[in-house]
XYZ file of C-alpha atoms in Angstrom:
348
model
C -21.875 -28.918 3.469
C -19.903 -25.807 4.383
C -17.974 -23.553 2.016
C -14.772 -22.415 3.709
C -12.069 -20.105 2.369
C -8.681 -19.977 4.066
C -6.767 -16.790 3.191
C -3.060 -16.483 3.925
C -1.008 -13.413 2.987
C 2.257 -14.422 1.321
C 5.358 -13.680 3.491
C 3.286 -10.892 5.025
C 5.793 -8.629 6.815
C 8.304 -9.015 3.998
C 5.585 -8.360 1.401
C 4.694 -5.051 3.052
C 8.358 -3.994 3.106
C 8.789 -4.920 -0.579
C 5.629 -3.012 -1.460
C 6.968 0.090 0.250
C 10.485 -0.304 -1.173
C 10.479 -2.070 -4.564
C 14.304 -2.235 -4.483
C 13.894 -5.080 -1.965
C 11.723 -7.205 -4.254
C 14.326 -9.445 -5.860
C 16.923 -9.635 -3.091
C 16.862 -11.882 0.001
C 15.332 -10.061 2.972
C 14.334 -11.146 6.462
C 12.232 -9.380 9.069
C 13.344 -9.875 12.653
C 15.693 -9.006 15.474
C 19.357 -8.159 15.119
C 22.190 -10.646 15.592
C 23.528 -8.543 18.474
C 20.243 -9.035 20.326
C 20.144 -12.704 19.320
C 17.053 -12.092 17.274
C 15.158 -14.615 15.172
C 13.556 -14.451 11.738
C 9.883 -13.441 11.934
C 9.429 -13.995 8.201
C 11.421 -13.735 4.992
C 10.721 -13.345 1.287
C 10.954 -16.114 -1.275
C 14.468 -15.213 -2.526
C 15.660 -15.710 1.075
C 13.827 -19.034 1.344
C 15.921 -20.379 -1.507
C 18.841 -20.299 0.946
C 16.912 -22.434 3.459
C 15.961 -19.491 5.662
C 12.645 -19.782 7.507
C 10.687 -18.209 10.348
C 11.929 -18.814 13.915
C 15.479 -19.396 12.639
C 18.156 -17.508 14.625
C 19.201 -14.468 12.595
C 22.860 -15.404 13.036
C 22.198 -18.740 11.348
C 20.237 -17.041 8.568
C 23.197 -14.753 7.849
C 25.540 -17.715 7.701
C 23.328 -19.298 5.050
C 22.998 -16.028 3.153
C 25.725 -13.481 4.027
C 24.154 -10.855 1.736
C 20.754 -11.145 3.480
C 19.124 -7.761 4.146
C 17.766 -7.704 7.713
C 14.886 -5.352 8.520
C 13.790 -4.678 12.069
C 10.138 -4.416 11.112
C 7.285 -2.092 12.003
C 4.426 -3.835 13.795
C 2.185 -0.760 13.769
C 2.453 -0.630 9.976
C 1.756 -4.355 9.623
C -1.330 -4.082 11.829
C -2.639 -1.216 9.697
C -2.181 -3.290 6.522
C -3.900 -6.256 8.185
C -6.901 -4.038 8.987
C -7.168 -3.133 5.302
C -7.062 -6.798 4.291
C -9.674 -7.854 6.858
C -11.966 -5.019 5.743
C -11.969 -6.663 2.301
C -12.833 -10.015 3.887
C -15.750 -8.396 5.745
C -17.188 -7.142 2.464
C -17.763 -10.828 1.666
C -18.770 -12.278 5.057
C -18.873 -11.453 8.762
C -18.085 -15.073 9.625
C -14.322 -14.620 9.933
C -11.949 -16.476 12.262
C -8.596 -14.660 12.454
C -5.639 -16.937 13.113
C -3.053 -14.138 13.033
C -2.534 -10.760 11.366
C -2.061 -12.425 7.997
C -4.305 -15.487 8.096
C -8.017 -16.211 8.495
C -10.852 -18.645 7.831
C -13.986 -17.314 6.112
C -17.295 -19.191 6.148
C -19.139 -18.255 2.961
C -21.689 -21.079 3.059
C -24.666 -18.703 3.036
C -23.144 -15.919 0.942
C -24.965 -15.257 -2.335
C -22.307 -13.079 -3.992
C -20.983 -14.417 -7.308
C -23.974 -16.795 -7.449
C -22.733 -18.458 -4.261
C -19.431 -19.578 -5.810
C -16.775 -19.739 -3.087
C -14.094 -20.050 -5.761
C -15.132 -16.776 -7.405
C -15.342 -15.089 -3.994
C -11.787 -16.192 -3.193
C -10.494 -14.926 -6.531
C -12.269 -11.588 -6.044
C -10.712 -11.223 -2.576
C -7.258 -11.966 -3.938
C -7.687 -9.449 -6.753
C -8.890 -6.685 -4.411
C -6.043 -7.239 -1.934
C -3.534 -7.123 -4.799
C -5.007 -3.919 -6.257
C -6.006 -2.034 -3.095
C -3.371 -3.148 -0.583
C -0.468 -4.030 -2.859
C 0.365 -7.501 -1.524
C -0.688 -11.011 -2.527
C -2.894 -13.547 -0.791
C -3.002 -17.293 -1.359
C -6.379 -18.935 -0.810
C -7.755 -22.411 -0.334
C -11.403 -23.320 -0.877
C -12.858 -26.508 0.603
C -15.837 -27.934 2.516
C -14.010 -27.693 5.882
C -11.260 -25.849 7.736
C -8.746 -28.706 7.657
C -8.794 -28.987 3.877
C -9.077 -25.241 3.218
C -5.909 -24.550 5.208
C -3.975 -27.221 3.327
C -5.344 -25.938 0.011
C -4.152 -22.363 0.637
C -0.584 -23.647 0.870
C -0.843 -25.845 -2.239
C -0.038 -23.187 -4.830
C 1.842 -20.579 -2.805
C 2.764 -17.874 -3.422
C -0.126 -15.945 -4.961
C -2.147 -19.077 -5.648
C -5.668 -20.452 -5.418
C -6.494 -24.125 -4.943
C -9.967 -25.645 -4.681
C -10.956 -28.990 -3.158
C -14.537 -29.861 -4.104
C -16.624 -32.413 -2.185
C -16.009 -34.911 -4.990
C -12.240 -34.374 -4.723
C -11.919 -35.027 -0.992
C -11.447 -38.782 -1.011
C -8.729 -38.886 -3.663
C -6.984 -35.792 -2.304
C -6.754 -37.009 1.285
C -5.595 -40.491 0.333
C -2.491 -39.150 -1.431
C -1.867 -36.370 1.135
C 1.480 -36.741 2.977
C 0.763 -37.041 6.711
C 3.398 -34.372 7.454
C 0.995 -31.873 5.827
C -1.608 -32.522 8.545
C -1.758 -29.738 11.119
C -0.477 -31.054 14.432
C 1.879 -33.602 12.882
C 5.268 -32.233 13.843
C 8.662 -33.830 13.153
C 8.420 -36.245 16.084
C 4.911 -37.452 15.241
C 5.848 -37.760 11.565
C 8.827 -39.873 12.623
C 6.629 -42.157 14.738
C 4.142 -42.498 11.891
C 6.957 -43.305 9.446
C 8.195 -46.044 11.799
C 4.729 -47.594 11.423
C 4.917 -47.307 7.645
C 2.404 -44.452 7.578
C 3.304 -41.840 4.980
C -0.041 -40.827 3.454
C -3.700 -40.468 4.286
C -4.326 -43.837 2.634
C -1.797 -45.424 5.016
C -3.606 -43.835 7.959
C -6.959 -45.188 6.798
C -5.536 -48.685 6.667
C -4.849 -48.602 10.416
C -7.643 -49.405 12.898
C -8.886 -46.505 14.991
C -8.078 -48.476 18.154
C -4.418 -48.748 17.147
C -4.114 -45.029 16.386
C -5.703 -44.091 19.727
C -3.485 -46.549 21.574
C -0.338 -45.064 20.031
C -1.276 -41.374 19.823
C -4.047 -40.879 22.387
C -6.757 -38.341 21.530
C -4.731 -37.170 18.547
C -5.042 -40.686 17.133
C -8.802 -40.168 16.856
C -8.206 -36.834 15.164
C -5.821 -38.481 12.679
C -8.460 -41.086 11.869
C -11.070 -38.402 11.142
C -8.715 -36.300 9.031
C -7.611 -39.312 6.992
C -11.214 -39.396 5.743
C -11.264 -35.615 5.188
C -13.698 -35.047 8.054
C -13.540 -31.854 10.135
C -16.682 -30.506 11.773
C -15.111 -27.472 13.463
C -17.115 -24.303 12.760
C -15.543 -20.959 11.909
C -15.409 -19.089 15.231
C -15.643 -15.323 15.090
C -14.451 -15.190 18.701
C -11.246 -17.041 19.599
C -10.978 -17.761 23.277
C -7.627 -16.834 24.784
C -6.205 -19.851 26.611
C -2.962 -18.360 27.862
C -0.895 -15.197 28.104
C 2.868 -15.088 28.300
C 6.034 -13.089 27.831
C 9.584 -14.114 27.086
C 13.043 -12.607 26.707
C 16.044 -13.643 24.636
C 19.255 -12.515 26.358
C 22.206 -10.955 24.537
C 24.477 -13.128 26.695
C 23.615 -16.604 27.953
C 22.499 -16.875 31.570
C 25.204 -19.217 32.863
C 23.603 -20.585 36.033
C 20.270 -21.343 37.652
C 20.795 -18.434 40.033
C 21.319 -16.066 37.085
C 18.010 -17.293 35.659
C 16.230 -16.744 38.980
C 17.375 -13.126 39.019
C 15.497 -12.496 35.764
C 12.150 -13.797 37.044
C 10.849 -10.655 38.834
C 11.172 -8.522 35.687
C 9.520 -11.189 33.530
C 6.669 -11.648 36.003
C 6.107 -7.880 36.176
C 5.780 -7.737 32.387
C 3.401 -10.711 32.467
C 1.232 -9.006 35.083
C 1.092 -5.823 32.970
C -0.039 -7.833 29.959
C -2.634 -9.701 32.011
C -3.986 -6.435 33.460
C -4.689 -5.180 29.926
C -7.106 -8.051 29.210
C -10.699 -6.852 29.362
C -12.350 -8.809 30.755
C -9.509 -10.729 32.400
C -10.241 -14.484 32.660
C -9.281 -16.185 35.899
C -5.796 -17.692 36.113
C -5.803 -21.466 36.425
C -2.102 -22.246 36.119
C 1.425 -21.011 35.588
C 4.175 -22.011 33.179
C 7.874 -21.392 32.644
C 9.707 -21.833 29.349
C 13.462 -22.384 29.176
C 15.510 -22.403 25.957
C 19.119 -23.496 26.380
C 22.161 -22.352 24.413
C 21.971 -25.450 22.195
C 18.415 -24.344 21.186
C 16.705 -27.224 22.977
C 13.803 -26.003 25.061
C 11.350 -27.183 27.683
C 8.151 -25.895 29.269
C 7.031 -26.697 32.813
C 3.467 -26.087 34.008
C 1.564 -26.295 37.266
C -2.104 -25.719 38.070
C -2.388 -22.887 40.588
C -5.105 -20.194 40.739
C -2.937 -17.922 42.947
C 0.550 -17.822 41.417
C 3.464 -16.115 43.103
C 7.213 -15.770 42.679
C 7.862 -18.985 44.592
C 5.717 -20.982 42.157
C 7.638 -19.624 39.172
C 10.948 -20.347 40.894
C 9.907 -23.945 41.541
C 9.003 -24.443 37.876
C 12.245 -22.790 36.778
C 14.225 -25.193 38.976
C 12.550 -28.158 37.275
C 12.976 -26.737 33.778
C 16.607 -25.777 34.240
C 17.478 -29.224 35.632
C 16.280 -30.814 32.372
C 19.176 -29.183 30.514
C 21.523 -27.894 33.221
C 23.388 -25.645 30.813
C 23.471 -21.912 29.942
C 20.127 -20.381 28.976
C 19.475 -18.044 26.048
C 15.722 -17.452 26.582
C 13.299 -17.442 29.495
C 9.530 -17.118 29.384
C 6.714 -17.071 31.935
C 2.973 -17.313 31.459
C -0.491 -17.908 32.847
C -2.931 -20.587 31.731
C -6.365 -18.970 31.693
C -9.710 -20.359 32.748
C -12.502 -20.682 30.206
C -14.487 -17.518 29.691
C -18.132 -17.484 30.663
C -20.820 -16.756 28.106
C -21.337 -13.330 29.671
C -17.634 -12.514 29.294
C -17.667 -13.544 25.644
C -20.711 -11.421 24.887
C -19.122 -8.365 26.486
C -16.346 -8.455 23.887
C -18.724 -7.377 21.087
């Protein structure tokens, strides 16, 4: 039985800005791009969330919901430095850390003997140190696996700690709303609701064969999670599966030809990013992302180990035809081949 802690810094970028400028603490703030550049919200503080503002929301929409919102451009170098301080505290507890982002990580403390082996006391100690030494808050979830630990960290946000013991798993999962399960987006939740599936108990009542028939491989995953089972280990090395770049345009690209003209610059930026990977995994495919002016979006992919401009143009043609309207964002990317064991070892 593992002991997993999931740590998640509360509204991380906004928390750092409030720490550095206490005058921002009780007013709605959002970190992100400007309206003029058609920016989006990267994160916002809890006063802003009361207005329905959330990450990935267009900043223009956020300002409509909260006209007195304070918008901050953000300082990624500063946020990375704060994240290093937080992760140094994690490493004082365990080296088995799986970063999910700058502000989020899984910790496997199964073999740690600190605090008499109590994962709950370890999580509380981490939260206290981050609060005192870094000046921001961390919510934590403690559970026997990654699935439950991640849900638990969100249970008492912000600045909360929630523990799911082995004896709690069955009752907890049965009453868990399926929309809380990672991977269940709005569309999947809608399909599940059409089947009368709202909770983990509802999922359990359905045969595995039916779930697989309706949801494919994810149906098997849903069946396992409805019983609270998740055997994934904490991985200290996360394999990169893709690399991409994208651009939101200050004015919509009105035609397919206007979109094509942007491809060379995007591809050049993608190639620069790819060249910085060390070691660089082989490319196994290409992809193009198109977001239209009504905020619908589509991604088109094609397996090709030797991509060129023509391949990207072909994918763009397909993607644009799905909406056939002005475009606000374009993105291009590579799907990467699996790294060999030797490549993974060279990263350490």
